[in-house]
Coordinates of C-alpha atoms in Angstrom, one line a residue:
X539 CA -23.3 22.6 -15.3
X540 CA -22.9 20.8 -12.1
X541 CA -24.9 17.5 -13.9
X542 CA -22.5 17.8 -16.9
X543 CA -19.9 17.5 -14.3
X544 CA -21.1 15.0 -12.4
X545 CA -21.5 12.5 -15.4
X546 CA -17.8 13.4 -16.8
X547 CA -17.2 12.3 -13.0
X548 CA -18.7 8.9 -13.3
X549 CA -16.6 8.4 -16.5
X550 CA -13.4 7.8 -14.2
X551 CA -14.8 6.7 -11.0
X552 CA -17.8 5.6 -8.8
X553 CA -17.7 4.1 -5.0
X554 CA -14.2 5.0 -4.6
X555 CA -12.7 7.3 -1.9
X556 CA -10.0 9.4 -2.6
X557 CA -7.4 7.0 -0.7
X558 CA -8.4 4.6 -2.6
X559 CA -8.1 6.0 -6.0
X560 CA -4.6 7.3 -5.1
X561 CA -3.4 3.3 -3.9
X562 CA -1.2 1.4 -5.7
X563 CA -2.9 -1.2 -6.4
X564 CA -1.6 -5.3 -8.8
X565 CA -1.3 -4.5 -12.3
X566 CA -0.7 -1.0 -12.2
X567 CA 2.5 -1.5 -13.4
X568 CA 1.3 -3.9 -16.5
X569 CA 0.5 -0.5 -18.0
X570 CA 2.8 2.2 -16.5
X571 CA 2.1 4.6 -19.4
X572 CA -1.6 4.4 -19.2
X573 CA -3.4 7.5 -20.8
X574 CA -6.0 7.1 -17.7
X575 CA -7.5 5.2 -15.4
X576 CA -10.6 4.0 -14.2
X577 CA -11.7 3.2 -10.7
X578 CA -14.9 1.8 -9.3
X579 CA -15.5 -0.2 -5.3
X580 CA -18.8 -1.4 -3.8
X581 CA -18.7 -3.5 -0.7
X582 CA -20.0 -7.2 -0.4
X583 CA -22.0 -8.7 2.8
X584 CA -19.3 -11.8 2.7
X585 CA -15.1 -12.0 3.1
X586 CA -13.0 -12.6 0.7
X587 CA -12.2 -15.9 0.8
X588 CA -16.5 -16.3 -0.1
X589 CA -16.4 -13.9 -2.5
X590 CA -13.1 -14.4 -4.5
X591 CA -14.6 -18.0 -6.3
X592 CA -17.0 -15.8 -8.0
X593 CA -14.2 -13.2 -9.3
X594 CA -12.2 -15.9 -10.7
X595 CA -14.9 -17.6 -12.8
X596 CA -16.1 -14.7 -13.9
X597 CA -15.9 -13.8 -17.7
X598 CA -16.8 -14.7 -21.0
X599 CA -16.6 -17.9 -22.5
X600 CA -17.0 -19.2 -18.3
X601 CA -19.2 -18.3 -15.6
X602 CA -20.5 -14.9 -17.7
X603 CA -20.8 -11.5 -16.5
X604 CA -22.7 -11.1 -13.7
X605 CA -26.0 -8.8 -14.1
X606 CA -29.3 -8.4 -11.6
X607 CA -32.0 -10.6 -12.0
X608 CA -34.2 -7.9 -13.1
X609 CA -31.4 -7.4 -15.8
X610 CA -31.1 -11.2 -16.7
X611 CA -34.7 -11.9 -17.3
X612 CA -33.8 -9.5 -20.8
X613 CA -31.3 -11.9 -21.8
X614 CA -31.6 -15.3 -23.6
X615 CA -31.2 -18.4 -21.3
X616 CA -27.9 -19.4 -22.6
X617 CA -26.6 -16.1 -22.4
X618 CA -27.2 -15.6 -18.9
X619 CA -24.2 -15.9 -16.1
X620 CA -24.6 -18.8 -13.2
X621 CA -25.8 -18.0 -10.4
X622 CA -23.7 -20.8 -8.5
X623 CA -20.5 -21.4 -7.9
X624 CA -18.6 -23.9 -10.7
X625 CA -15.6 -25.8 -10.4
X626 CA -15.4 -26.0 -14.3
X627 CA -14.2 -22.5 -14.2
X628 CA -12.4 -22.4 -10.9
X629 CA -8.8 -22.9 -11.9
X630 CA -7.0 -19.9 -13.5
X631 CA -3.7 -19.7 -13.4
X632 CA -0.5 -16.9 -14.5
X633 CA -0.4 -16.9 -18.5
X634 CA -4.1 -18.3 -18.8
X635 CA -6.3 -16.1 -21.4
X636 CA -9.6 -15.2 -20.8
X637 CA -11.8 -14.3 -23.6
X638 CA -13.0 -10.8 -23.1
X639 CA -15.9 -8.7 -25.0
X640 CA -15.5 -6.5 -27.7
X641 CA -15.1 -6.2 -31.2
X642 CA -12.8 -8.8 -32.9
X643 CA -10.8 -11.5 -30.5
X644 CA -9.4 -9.3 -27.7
X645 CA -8.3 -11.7 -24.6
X646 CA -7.4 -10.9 -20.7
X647 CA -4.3 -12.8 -19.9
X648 CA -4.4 -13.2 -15.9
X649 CA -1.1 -11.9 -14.6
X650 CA -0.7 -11.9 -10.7
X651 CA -3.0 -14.4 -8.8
X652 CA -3.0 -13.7 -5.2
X653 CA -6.3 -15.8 -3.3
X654 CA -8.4 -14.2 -2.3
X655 CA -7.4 -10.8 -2.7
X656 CA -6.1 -9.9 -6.0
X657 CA -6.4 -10.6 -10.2
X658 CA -5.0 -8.3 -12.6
X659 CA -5.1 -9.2 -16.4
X660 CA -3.7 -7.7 -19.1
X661 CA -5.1 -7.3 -22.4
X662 CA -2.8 -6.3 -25.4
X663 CA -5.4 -5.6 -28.7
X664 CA -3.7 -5.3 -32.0
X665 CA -5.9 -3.0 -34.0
X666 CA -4.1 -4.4 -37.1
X667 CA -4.7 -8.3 -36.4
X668 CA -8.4 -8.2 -35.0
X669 CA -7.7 -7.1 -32.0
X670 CA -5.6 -9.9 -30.9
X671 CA -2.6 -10.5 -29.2
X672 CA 0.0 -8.4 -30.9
X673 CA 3.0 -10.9 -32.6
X674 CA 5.2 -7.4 -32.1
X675 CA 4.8 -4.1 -29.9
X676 CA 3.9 -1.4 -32.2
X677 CA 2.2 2.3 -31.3
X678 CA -0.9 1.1 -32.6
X679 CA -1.6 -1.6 -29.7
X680 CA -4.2 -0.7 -27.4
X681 CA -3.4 -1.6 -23.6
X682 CA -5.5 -2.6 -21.0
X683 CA -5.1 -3.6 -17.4
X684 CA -8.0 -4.7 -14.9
X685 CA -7.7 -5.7 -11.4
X686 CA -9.6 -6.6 -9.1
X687 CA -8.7 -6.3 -5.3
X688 CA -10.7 -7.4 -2.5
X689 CA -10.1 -5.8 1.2
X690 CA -11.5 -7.8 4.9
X691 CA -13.3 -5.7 6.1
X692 CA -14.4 -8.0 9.2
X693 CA -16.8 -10.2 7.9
X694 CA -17.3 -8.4 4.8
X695 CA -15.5 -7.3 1.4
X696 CA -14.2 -4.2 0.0
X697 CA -14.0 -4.8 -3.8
X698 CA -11.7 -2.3 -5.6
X699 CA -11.6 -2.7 -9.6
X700 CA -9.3 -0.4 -11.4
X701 CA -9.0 -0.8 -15.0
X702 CA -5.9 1.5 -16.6
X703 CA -6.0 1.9 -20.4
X704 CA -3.3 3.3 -22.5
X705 CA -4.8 5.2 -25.5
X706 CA -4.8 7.6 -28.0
X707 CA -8.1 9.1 -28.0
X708 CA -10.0 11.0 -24.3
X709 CA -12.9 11.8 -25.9
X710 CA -13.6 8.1 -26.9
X711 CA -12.4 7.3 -23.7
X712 CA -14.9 9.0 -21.5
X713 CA -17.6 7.7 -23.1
X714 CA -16.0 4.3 -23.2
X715 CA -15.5 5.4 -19.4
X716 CA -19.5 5.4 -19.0
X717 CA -20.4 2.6 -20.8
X718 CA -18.1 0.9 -18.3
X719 CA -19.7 2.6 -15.5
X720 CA -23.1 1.1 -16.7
X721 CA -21.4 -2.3 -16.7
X722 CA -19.6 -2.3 -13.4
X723 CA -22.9 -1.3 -12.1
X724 CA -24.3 -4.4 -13.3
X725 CA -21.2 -6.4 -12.2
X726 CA -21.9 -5.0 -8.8
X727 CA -25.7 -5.2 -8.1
X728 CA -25.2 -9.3 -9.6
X729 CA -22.4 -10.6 -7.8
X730 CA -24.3 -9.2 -4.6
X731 CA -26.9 -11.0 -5.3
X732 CA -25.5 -14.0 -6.2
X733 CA -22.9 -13.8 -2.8
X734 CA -25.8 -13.4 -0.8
X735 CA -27.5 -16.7 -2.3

């Protein structure tokens, strides 16, 4: 009982104290009425202003998504994320779309840039246009929020990632909630490795 528990646990949250789950953190308003919310933190052995380059070029269709080496090797070479800082994908700006993963064309649009300690996108998905950008607002459009905060903590980083999703369905939800556990893990245990290069 107490595993069952623990993995329904890891569904909504990993790394994170309970002060920090209960912050208000950028972006939470982009989705006021989410369904739930998501929270994961890991610290990094750099500050900020060394570790937010590799937040902003992060993604798909730019830098990648960071994984472990041990992960990478798996992966085709041209599907693999850099493991070096590149200017290419340093500028993102308010209103720029990112694509994101997923099934048809779903897109993070950055929302609040604040260097080198927050990012918060927003990702509207129209189930009844592939996912896209909705043209109008309709009960059917999936809502998503992720930010990314990182914290001084002296010489090193605290990096807080909430993700707030407004939904209609929990059970689809935890699991989506441990697939993205599995990921952020991977996003972790990377960009440590690649901040440490």
């Amino acid at each position: 009982m107490g595993t069952l528990r623990q993995v329904r646990a890891l569904a909504w949250r990993s790394g994170v104290t309970d002060a920090e789950v209960a912050a208000v953190l950028p972006g939470d308003d982009l989705v006021p009425d989410a369904t739930f919310a998501i929270d994961r933190a890991c610290t990094l052995d750099t500050p900020p202003d060394a570790a937010w380059p590799w937040l902003v070029q992060l993604g798909k269709q730019r830098a990648g998504w960071y994984l472990p080496r041990r992960l990478e090797v798996l992966l085709p070479r041209g599907k693999r994320a850099l493991r070096h800082l590149d200017q290419t994908w340093q500028s993102l700006a308010v209103g720029d779309d990112v694509a994101d993963w997923g099934p048809g064309a779903p897109v993070l649009r950055a929302m609040t840039i604040d260097a080198p300690h927050a990012l918060a996108y927003l990702s509207l998905r129209d189930r009844k246009n592939r996912l896209r950008w909705p043209v109008e607002m309709s009960g059917d459009v999936l809502a998503i929020s992720w930010t990314l905060v990182l914290t001084d903590l002296g010489g090193r980083s605290r990096l807080h990632i909430r993700l707030r999703i407004r939904a209609a369905h929990r059970v689809l939800a935890a699991a989506g909630g441990l697939f993205d556990w599995l990921t952020i893990a991977g996003l972790f245990a990377g960009l440590r490795e690649r901040v440490r290069a």
